Coordinates of C-alpha atoms in Angstrom, one line a residue:
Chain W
X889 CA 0.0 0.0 0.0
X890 CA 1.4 3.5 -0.7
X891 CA 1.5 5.9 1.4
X892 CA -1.0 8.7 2.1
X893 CA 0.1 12.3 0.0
X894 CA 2.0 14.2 3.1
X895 CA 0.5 17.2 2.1
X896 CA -3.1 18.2 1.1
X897 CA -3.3 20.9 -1.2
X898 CA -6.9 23.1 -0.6
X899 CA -6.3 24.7 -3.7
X900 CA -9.0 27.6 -4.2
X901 CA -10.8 26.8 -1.0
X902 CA -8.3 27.2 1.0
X903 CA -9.6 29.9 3.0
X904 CA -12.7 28.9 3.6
X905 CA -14.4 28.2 6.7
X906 CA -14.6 24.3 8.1
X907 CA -18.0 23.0 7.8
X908 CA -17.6 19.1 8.6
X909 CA -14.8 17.8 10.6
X910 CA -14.7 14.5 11.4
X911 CA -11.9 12.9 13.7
X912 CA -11.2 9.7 14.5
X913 CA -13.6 7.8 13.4
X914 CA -13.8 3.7 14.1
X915 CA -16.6 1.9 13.4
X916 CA -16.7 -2.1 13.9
X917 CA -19.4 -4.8 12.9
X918 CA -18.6 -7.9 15.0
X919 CA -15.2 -9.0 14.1
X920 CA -15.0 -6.5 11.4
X921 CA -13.5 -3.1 11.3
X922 CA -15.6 -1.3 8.4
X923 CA -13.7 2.3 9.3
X924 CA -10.5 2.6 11.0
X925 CA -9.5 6.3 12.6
X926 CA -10.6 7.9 10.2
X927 CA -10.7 11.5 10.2
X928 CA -11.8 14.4 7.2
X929 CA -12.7 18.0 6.7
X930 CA -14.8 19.5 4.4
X931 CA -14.7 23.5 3.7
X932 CA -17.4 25.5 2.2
X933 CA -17.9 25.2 -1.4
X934 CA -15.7 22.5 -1.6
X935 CA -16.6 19.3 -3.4
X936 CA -15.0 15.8 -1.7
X937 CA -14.9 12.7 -3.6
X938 CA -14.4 9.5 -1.4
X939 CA -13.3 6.6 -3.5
X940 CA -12.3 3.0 -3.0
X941 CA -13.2 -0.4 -3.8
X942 CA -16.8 -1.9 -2.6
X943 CA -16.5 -2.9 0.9
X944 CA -13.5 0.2 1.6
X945 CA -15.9 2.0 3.6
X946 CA -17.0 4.6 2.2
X947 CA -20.6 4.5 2.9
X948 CA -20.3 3.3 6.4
X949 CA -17.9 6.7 6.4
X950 CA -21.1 8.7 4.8
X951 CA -23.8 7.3 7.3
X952 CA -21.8 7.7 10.1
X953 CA -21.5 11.4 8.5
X954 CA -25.5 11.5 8.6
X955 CA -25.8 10.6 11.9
X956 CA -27.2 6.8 10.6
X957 CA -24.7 5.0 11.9
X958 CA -22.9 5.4 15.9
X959 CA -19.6 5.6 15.2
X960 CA -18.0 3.4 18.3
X961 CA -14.7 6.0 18.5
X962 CA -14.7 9.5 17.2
X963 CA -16.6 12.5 16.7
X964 CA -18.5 14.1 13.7
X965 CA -18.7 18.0 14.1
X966 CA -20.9 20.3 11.3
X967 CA -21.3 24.0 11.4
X968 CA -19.4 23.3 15.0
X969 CA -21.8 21.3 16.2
X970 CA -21.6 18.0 17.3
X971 CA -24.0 16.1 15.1
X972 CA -24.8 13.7 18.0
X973 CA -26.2 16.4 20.6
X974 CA -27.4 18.8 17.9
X975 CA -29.0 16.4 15.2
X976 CA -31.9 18.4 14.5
X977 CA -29.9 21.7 13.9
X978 CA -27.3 20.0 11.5
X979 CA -29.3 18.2 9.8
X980 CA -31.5 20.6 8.6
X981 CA -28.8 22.2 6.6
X982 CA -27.3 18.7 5.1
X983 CA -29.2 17.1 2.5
X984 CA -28.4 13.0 1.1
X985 CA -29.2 11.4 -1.9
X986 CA -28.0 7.7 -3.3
X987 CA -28.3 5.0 -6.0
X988 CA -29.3 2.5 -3.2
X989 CA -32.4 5.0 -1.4
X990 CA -35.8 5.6 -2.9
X991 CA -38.6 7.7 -2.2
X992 CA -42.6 6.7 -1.8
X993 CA -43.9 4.9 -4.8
X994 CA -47.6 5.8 -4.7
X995 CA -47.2 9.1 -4.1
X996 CA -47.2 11.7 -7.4
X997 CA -43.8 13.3 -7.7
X998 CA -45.2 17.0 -6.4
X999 CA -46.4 15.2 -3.1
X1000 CA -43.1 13.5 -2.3
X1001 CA -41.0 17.0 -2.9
X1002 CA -43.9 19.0 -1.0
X1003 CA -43.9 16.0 2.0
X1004 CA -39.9 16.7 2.4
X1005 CA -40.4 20.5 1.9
X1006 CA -42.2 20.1 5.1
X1007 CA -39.8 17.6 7.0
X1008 CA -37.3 20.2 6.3
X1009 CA -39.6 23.0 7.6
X1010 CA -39.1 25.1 4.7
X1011 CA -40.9 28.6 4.8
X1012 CA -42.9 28.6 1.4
X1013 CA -42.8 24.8 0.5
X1014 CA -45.3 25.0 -2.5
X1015 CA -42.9 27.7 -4.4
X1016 CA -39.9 26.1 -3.0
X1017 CA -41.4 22.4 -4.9
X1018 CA -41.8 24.7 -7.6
X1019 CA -38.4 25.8 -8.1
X1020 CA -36.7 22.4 -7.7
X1021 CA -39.7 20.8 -10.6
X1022 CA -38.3 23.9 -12.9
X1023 CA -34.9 23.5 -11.8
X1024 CA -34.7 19.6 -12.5
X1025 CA -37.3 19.6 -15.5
X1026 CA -39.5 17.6 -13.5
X1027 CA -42.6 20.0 -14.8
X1028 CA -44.0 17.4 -17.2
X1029 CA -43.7 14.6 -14.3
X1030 CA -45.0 16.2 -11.3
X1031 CA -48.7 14.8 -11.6
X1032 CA -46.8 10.8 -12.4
X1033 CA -46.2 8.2 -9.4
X1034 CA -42.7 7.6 -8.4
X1035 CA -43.2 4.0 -9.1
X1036 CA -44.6 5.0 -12.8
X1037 CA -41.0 7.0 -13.7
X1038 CA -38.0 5.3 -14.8
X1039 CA -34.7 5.1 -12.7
X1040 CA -33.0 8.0 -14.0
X1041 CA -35.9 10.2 -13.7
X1042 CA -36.5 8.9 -10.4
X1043 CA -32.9 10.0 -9.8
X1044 CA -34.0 13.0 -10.6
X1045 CA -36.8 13.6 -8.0
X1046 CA -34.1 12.2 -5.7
X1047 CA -31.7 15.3 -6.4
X1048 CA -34.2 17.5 -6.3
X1049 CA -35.6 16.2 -2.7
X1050 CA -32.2 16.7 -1.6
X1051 CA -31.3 20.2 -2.7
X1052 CA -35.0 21.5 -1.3
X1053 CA -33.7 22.9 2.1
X1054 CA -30.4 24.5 -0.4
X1055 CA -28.0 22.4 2.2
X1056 CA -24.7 23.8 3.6
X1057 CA -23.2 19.6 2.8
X1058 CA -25.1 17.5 0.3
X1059 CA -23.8 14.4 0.6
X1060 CA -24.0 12.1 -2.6
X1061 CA -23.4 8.2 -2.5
X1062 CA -23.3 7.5 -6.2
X1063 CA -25.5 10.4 -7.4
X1064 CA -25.3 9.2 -10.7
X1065 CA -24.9 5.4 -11.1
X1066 CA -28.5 5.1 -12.4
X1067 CA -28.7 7.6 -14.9
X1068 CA -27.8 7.5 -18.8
X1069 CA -24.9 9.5 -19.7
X1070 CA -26.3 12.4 -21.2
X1071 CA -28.8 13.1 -18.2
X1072 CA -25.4 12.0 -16.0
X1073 CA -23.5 14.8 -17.8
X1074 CA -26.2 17.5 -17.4
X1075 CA -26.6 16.2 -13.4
X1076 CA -22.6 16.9 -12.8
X1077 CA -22.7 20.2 -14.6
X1078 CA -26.1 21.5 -12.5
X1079 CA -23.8 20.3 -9.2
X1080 CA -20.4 21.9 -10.1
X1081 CA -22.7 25.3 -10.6
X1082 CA -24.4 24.9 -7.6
X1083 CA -21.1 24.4 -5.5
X1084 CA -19.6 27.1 -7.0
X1085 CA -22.5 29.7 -7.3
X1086 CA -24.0 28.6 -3.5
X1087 CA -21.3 27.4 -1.8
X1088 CA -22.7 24.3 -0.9
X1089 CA -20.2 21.4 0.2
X1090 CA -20.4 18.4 -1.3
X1091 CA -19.0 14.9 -0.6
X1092 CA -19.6 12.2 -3.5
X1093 CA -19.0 8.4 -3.4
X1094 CA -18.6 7.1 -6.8
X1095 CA -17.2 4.3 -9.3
X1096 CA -17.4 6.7 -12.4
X1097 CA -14.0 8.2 -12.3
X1098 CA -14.4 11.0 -14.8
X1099 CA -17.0 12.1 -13.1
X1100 CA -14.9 12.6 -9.5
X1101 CA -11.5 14.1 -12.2
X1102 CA -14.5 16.6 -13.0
X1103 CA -15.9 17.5 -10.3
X1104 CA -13.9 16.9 -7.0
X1105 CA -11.9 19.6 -5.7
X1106 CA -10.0 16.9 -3.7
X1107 CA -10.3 13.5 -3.5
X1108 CA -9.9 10.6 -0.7
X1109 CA -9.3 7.1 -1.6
X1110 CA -10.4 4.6 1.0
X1111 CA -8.8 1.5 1.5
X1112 CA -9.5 -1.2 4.0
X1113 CA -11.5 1.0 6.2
X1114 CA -8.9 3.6 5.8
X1115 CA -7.9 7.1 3.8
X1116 CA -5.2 5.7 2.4
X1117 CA -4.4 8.7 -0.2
X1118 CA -5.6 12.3 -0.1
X1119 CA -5.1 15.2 -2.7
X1120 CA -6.5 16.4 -5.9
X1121 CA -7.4 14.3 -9.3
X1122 CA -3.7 16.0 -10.5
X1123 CA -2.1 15.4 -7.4
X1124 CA -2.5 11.8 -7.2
X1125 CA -1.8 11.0 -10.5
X1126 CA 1.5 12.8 -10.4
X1127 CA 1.9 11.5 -6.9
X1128 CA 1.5 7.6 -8.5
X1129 CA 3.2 8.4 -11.5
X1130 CA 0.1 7.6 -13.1
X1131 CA -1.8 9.3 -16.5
X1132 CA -5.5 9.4 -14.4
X1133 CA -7.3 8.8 -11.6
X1134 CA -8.5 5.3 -12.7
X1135 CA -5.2 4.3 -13.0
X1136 CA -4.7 5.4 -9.5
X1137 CA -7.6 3.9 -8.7
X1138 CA -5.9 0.4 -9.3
X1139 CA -2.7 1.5 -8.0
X1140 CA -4.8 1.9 -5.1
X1141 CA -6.8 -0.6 -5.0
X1142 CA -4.2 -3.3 -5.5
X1143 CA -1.7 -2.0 -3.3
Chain O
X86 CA -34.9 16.5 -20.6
X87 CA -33.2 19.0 -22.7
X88 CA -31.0 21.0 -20.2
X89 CA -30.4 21.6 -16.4
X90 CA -29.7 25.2 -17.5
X91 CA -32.0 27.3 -15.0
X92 CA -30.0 29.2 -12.3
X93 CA -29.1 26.9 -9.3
X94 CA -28.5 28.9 -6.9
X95 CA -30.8 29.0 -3.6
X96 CA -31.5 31.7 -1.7
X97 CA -29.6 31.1 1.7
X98 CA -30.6 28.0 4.1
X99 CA -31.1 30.4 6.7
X100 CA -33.9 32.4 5.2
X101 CA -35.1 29.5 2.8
X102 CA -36.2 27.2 6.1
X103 CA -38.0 28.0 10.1
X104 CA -35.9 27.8 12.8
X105 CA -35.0 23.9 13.3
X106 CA -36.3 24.0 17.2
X107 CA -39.0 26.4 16.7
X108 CA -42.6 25.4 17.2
X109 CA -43.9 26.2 13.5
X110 CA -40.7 24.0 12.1
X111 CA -41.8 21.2 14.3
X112 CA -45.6 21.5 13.5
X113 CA -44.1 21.5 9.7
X114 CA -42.5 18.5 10.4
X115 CA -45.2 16.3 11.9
X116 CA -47.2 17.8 8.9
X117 CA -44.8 16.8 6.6
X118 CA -45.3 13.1 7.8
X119 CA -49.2 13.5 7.8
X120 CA -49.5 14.2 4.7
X121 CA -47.0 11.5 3.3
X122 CA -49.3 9.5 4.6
X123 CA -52.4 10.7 3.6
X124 CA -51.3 10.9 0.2
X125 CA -50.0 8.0 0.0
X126 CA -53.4 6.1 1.3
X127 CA -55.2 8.3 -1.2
X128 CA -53.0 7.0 -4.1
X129 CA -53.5 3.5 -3.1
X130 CA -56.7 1.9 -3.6
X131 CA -55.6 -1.1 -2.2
X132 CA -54.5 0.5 1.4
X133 CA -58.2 1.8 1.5
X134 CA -59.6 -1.1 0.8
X135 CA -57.6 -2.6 3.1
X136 CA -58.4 -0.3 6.0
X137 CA -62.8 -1.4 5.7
X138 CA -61.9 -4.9 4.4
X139 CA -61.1 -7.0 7.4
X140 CA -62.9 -5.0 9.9
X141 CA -66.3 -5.6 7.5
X142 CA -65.8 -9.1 7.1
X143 CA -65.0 -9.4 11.2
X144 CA -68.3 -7.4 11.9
X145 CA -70.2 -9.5 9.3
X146 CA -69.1 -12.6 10.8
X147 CA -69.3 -11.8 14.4
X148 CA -72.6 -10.3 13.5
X149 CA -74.3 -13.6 12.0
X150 CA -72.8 -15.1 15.3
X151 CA -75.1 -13.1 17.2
X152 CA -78.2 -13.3 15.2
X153 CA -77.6 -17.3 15.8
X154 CA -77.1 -16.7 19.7
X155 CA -80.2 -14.5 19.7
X156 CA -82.3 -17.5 18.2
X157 CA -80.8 -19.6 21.4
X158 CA -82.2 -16.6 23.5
X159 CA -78.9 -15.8 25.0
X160 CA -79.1 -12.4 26.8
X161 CA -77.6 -9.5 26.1
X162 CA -74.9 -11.5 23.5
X163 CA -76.1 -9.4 20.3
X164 CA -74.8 -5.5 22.0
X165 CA -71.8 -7.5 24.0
X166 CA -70.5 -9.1 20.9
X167 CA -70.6 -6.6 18.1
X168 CA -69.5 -3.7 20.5
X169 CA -66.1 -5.8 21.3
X170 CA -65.9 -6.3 17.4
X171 CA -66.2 -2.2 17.4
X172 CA -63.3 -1.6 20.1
X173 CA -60.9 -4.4 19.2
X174 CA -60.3 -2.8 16.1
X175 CA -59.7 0.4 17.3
X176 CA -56.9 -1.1 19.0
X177 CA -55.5 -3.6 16.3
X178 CA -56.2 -0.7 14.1
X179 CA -53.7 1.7 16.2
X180 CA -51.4 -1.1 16.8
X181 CA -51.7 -1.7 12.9
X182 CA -51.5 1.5 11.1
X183 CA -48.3 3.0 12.6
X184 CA -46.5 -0.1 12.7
X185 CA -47.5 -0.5 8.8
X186 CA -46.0 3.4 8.3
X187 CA -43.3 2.4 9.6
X188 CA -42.9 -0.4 7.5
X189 CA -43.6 0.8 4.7
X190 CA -40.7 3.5 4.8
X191 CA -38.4 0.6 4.6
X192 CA -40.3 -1.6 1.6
X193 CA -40.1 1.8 -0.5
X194 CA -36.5 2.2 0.8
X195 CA -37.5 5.4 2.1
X196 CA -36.4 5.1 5.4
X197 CA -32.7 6.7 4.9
X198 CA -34.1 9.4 3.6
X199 CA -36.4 10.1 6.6
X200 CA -33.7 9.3 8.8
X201 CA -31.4 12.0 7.2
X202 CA -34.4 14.7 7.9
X203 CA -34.2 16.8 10.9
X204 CA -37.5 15.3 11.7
X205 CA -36.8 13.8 15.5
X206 CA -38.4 10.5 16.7
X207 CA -40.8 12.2 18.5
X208 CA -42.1 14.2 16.0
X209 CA -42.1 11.3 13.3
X210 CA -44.4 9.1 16.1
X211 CA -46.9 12.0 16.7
X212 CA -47.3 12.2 12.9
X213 CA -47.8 8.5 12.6
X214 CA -49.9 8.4 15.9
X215 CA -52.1 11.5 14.3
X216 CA -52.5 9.7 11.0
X217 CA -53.4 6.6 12.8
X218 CA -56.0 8.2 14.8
X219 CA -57.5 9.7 11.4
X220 CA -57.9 6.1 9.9
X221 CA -59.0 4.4 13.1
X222 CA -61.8 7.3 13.2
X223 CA -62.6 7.0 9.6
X224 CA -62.7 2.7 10.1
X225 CA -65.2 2.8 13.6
X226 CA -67.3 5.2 11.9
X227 CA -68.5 3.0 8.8
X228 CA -68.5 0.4 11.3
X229 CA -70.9 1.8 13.5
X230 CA -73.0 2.8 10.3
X231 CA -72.8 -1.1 9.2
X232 CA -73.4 -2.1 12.7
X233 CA -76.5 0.3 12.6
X234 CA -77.8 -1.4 9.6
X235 CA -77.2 -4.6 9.5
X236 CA -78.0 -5.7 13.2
X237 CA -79.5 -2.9 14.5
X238 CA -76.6 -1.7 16.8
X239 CA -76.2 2.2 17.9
X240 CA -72.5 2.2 19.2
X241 CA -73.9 5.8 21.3
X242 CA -75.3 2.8 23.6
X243 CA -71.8 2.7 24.9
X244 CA -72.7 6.2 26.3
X245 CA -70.3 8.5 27.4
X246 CA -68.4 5.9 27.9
X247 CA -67.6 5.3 24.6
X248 CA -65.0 8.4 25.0
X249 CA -62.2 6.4 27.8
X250 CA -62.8 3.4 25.7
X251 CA -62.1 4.5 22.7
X252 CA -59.1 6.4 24.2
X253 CA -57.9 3.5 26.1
X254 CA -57.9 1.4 23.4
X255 CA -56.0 3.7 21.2
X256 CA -53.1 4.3 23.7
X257 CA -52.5 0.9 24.4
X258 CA -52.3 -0.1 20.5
X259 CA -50.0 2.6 20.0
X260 CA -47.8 1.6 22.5
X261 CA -48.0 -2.2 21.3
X262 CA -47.6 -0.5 17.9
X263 CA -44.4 0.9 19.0
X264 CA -42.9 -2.6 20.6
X265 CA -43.4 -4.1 17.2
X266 CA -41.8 -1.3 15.9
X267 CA -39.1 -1.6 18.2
X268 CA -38.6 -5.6 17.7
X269 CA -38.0 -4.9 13.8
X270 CA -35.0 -2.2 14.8
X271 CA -33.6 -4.7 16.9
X272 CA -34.1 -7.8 14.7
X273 CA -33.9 -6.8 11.5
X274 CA -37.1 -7.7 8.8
X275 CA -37.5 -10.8 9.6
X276 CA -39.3 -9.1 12.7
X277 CA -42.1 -8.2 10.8
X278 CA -44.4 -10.6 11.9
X279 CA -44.3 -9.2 15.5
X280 CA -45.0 -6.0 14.4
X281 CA -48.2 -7.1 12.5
X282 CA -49.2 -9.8 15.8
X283 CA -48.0 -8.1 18.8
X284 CA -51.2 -7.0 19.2
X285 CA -53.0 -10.9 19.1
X286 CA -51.3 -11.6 22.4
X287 CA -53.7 -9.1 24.1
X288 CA -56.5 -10.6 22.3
X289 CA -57.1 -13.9 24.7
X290 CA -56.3 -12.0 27.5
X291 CA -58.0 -8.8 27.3
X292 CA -61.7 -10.4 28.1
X293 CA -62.7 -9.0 24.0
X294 CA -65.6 -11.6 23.4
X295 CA -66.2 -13.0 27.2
X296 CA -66.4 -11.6 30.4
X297 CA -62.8 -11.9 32.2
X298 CA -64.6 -14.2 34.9
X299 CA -63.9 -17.8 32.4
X300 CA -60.2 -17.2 32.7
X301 CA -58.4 -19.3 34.6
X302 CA -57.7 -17.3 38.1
X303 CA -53.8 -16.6 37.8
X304 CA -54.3 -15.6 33.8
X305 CA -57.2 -13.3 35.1
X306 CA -54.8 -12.0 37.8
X307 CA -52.5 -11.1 34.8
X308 CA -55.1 -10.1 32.5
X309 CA -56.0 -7.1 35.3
X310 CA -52.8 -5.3 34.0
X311 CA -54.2 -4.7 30.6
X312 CA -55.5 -1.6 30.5
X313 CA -58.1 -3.2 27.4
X314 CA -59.5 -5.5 29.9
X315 CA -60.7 -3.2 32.2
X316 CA -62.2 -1.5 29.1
X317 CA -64.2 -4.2 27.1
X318 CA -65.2 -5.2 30.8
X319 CA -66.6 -1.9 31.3
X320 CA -68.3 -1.8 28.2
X321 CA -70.3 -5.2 29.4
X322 CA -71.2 -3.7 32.5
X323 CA -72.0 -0.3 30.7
X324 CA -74.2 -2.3 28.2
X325 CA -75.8 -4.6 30.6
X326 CA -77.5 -1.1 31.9
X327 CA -75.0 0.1 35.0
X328 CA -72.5 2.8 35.0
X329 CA -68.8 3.7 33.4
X330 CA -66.6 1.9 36.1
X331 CA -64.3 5.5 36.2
X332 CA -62.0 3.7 39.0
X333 CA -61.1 0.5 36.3
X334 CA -60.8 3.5 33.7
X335 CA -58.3 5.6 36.2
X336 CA -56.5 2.4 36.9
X337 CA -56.6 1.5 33.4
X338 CA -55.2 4.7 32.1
X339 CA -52.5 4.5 35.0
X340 CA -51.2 1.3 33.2
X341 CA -51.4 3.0 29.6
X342 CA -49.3 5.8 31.0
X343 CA -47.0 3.3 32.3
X344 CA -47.1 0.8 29.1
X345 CA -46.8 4.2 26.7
X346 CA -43.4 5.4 28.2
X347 CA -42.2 1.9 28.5
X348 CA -42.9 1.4 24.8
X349 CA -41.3 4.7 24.1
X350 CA -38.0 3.9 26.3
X351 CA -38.2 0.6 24.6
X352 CA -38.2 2.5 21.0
X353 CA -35.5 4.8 21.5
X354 CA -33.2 2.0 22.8
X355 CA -33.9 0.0 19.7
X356 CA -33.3 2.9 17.3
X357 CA -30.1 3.8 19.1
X358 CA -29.1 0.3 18.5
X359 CA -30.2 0.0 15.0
X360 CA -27.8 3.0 14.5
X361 CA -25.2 1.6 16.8
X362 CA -25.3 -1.9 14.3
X363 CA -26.0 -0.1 11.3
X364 CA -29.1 -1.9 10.8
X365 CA -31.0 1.4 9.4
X366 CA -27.9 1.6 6.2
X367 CA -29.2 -2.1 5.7
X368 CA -33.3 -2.1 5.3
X369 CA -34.3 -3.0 2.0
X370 CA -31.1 -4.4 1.1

């Protein structure tokens, strides 16, 4: 296994304030260790990509992130708040979305973004639904069932539930695996703008590894339960000696 | 879909949402699972269907019971018997409807995405408890109309006493509600089953369709800690012409206050575990 990049280069974000710090995290199922002190910041506006093989981690990392999963060692801090005492206040500015989560199938697609509107507490839900159906195209299927729309538009919906409450972290676990790669393409582009316009975080688990080169400001690769490289798409492949980040990726993932 | 091109930025989170702890976010919230629901059951055919189904075909059977009993001149058996068919399903009803909300977060592998929301446990179970008490209202109200027709039954026999009954009832099914709940935290799925037939074990016990005085002594002695007991007893002796027995109904409700906290302690320990085993990550799977 290589060793981790000894220095991690913040590039434009550099000076912005620390919205998620996580230190030390351990989580263990039975005889297995799933994450091993692991520990991560993400500034404002900056966009995370956590990679590594299936099994590395990474969405035990995420849930334990969202407050789904107890970490057994560590702490998860956001806005300076310690998600554990303060869940309701955190999570009301974080938002989640995933290839492996769905939303109600019998409901129409307006009455699962107004029904979140209102979990979220949002002050003008109907115009805030509104915006997200214009936003994500959803116009011509707002009166269809979830169950009636196909995966990618039911992606979609998903992204559009999760930027309702404009969150401060939008945490993605493989936005995009479902979705055809024109719609994927348009999806990545709507999220780099909205990093950059709203300074939203992001963190993004994914496979596709153009996808993380093209959007990721900085880039952990998990290995094992641990970060086991840190730095940008650049970084690592100069750091590996290595054309891309798939390449790295392999590196990586086969020691 | 032709382009993502409208602006994406959001007005800050700060303006754009109520003040997480304030009253009005919290009433949001509960509203926000209320109506989930309610949309849901009105987008399903089946679920309301469902919700008339099996207390019809109970009141129907039960009812053709009675009207065989009255033929054998057996006093009082028509009221006692479709009035317990009227009360046990408010409570398998309240045990029923927010254990099936529950589960049907995880079949639509909705339940992360709840769990994520700022919505806190205790506003998710008033919303599901509130919902509950909708359908349970809507289900004893065709009832009693059916009851009314068919076999000649006014439920407003019950009296004023139809009000600590009825609340009774729905108190203890929500807290049995909440163990079978709890039970699927803990055990994964495959719990399911006790979620749907917690509430059966009261069903022997609680005296529903005979007085509690043909249960064996010690099971009777047990039986007296059911707060649904001391109802569907009331309702005999409330039905065969005497008062509401308000001391069984303050004793009774002293149990369901105990039961209800019990249930709830009993619920947050199971989510904290399902969080501490990663259980939630793993619904649906």
């Amino acid at each position: 296994m290589e060793n981790p990049l000894p220095v991690i280069v913040y590039g434009p974000h550099s000076c912005r304030v620390t919205i998620l710090e996580a230190t030390h995290l351990v989580k263990r199922f039975g005889s297995v260790t799933a994450v091993r002190d692991l520990s991560l910041t993400v500034a404002e506006g900056e966009v995370i990509g956590l990679l590594g093989l299936n099994g590395a981690g990474k969405s035990t990392t995420l849930h334990m992130l969202l407050g789904l999963i107890t970490p057994d060692a560590g702490s998860v801090n956001l806005f300076g708040q310690d998600l554990a005492r303060h869940r309701i206040e955190v999570l009301s500015r974080v938002n989640f979305a995933a290839s492996y989560v769905d939303l109600p199938g019998p409901l129409l697609v307006e009455e699962v973004l107004d029904a979140f509107a209102r979990l979220y507490a949002l002050r003008r839900p109907t115009a805030r639904v509104d915006e997200m159906v214009e936003l994500f195209e959803l116009g011509p299927l707002r009166r269809r069932r979830m169950m009636d729309l196909s995966s990618g538009q039911r992606t979609r919906v998903q992204l559009a539930k999760a930027l309702l409450n404009a969150p401060r972290l939008l945490v993605l676990d493989e936005p995009t695996a479902n979705l055809d790669p024109d719609v994927g393409d348009r999806i990545r582009s709507l999220l780099s703008r909205l990093a950059e316009e709203s300074g939203s975080a992001m963190l993004i688990t994914s496979h596709n590894m153009r996808e993380v080169e093209r959007m990721c400001d900085r880039i952990h690769f998990m290995s094992d339960g641990r970060i086991v490289a840190t730095g940008s798409a650049e970084e690592l492949a100069s750091h590996y000696g290595v054309d891309d980040l798939e390449e790295v990726f392999l590196k990586v993932a086969r020691g | 879909m032709t382009s993502l091109s409208p602006s994406p930025s959001p007005p800050p989170s700060s303006s754009l949402t109520l003040p997480p702890l304030g009253l009005a976010a919290r009433r949001s919230r509960i509203s926000g699972v209320i109506r989930r629901d309610f949309a849901a059951l009105r987008r399903s055919p089946v679920r309301m269907f469902e919700i008339l189904f099996w207390p019809t075909v109970e009141l129907l059977l039960w009812g053709f019971v009675t009207l065989f009993l009255r033929t054998q001149q057996v006093p009082f058996v028509v009221a006692f018997l479709i009035g317990a068919v009227l009360l046990w399903q408010v409570l398998q009803k309240a045990s029923n409807e927010i254990s099936m909300a529950f589960l049907e977060d995880i079949w639509s592998r909705n339940l992360l995405n709840v769990q994520v929301s700022p919505l806190s446990s205790v506003e998710y179970l008033i919303g599901l408890m509130l919902f509950s008490l909708g359908k349970v209202v809507f289900a004893v109200a065709v009832m009693s109309g059916l009851a009314l027709v068919l076999y000649g039954f006014g439920v407003t026999s019950l009296g004023v006493g139809l009000v600590p009954f009825m609340g009774i009832l729905l108190l203890l099914g929500w807290s049995l509600g909440l163990v079978g709940i709890s039970a699927v935290l803990r055990f994964g799925e495959n719990a399911q089953v006790i979620a749907w037939s917690v509430v059966f074990f009261v069903q022997p016990l609680a005296g529903i369709f005979y007085p509690m005085s043909v249960l064996p002594a010690p099971v009777r002695t047990v039986a007296w800690f059911l707060p649904a007991s001391h109802v569907f007893e009331g309702m005999r002796t409330v039905m065969s012409g005497g008062a509401v027995p308000w001391d069984r109904m303050a004793w009774a409700m002293g149990l369901n206050t105990v039961y209800l906290a019990a249930a709830l302690a009993v619920f947050g320990w199971a989510l904290n575990y399902a969080r501490r085993h990663g259980r939630l990550s793993r619904f649906g799977d």
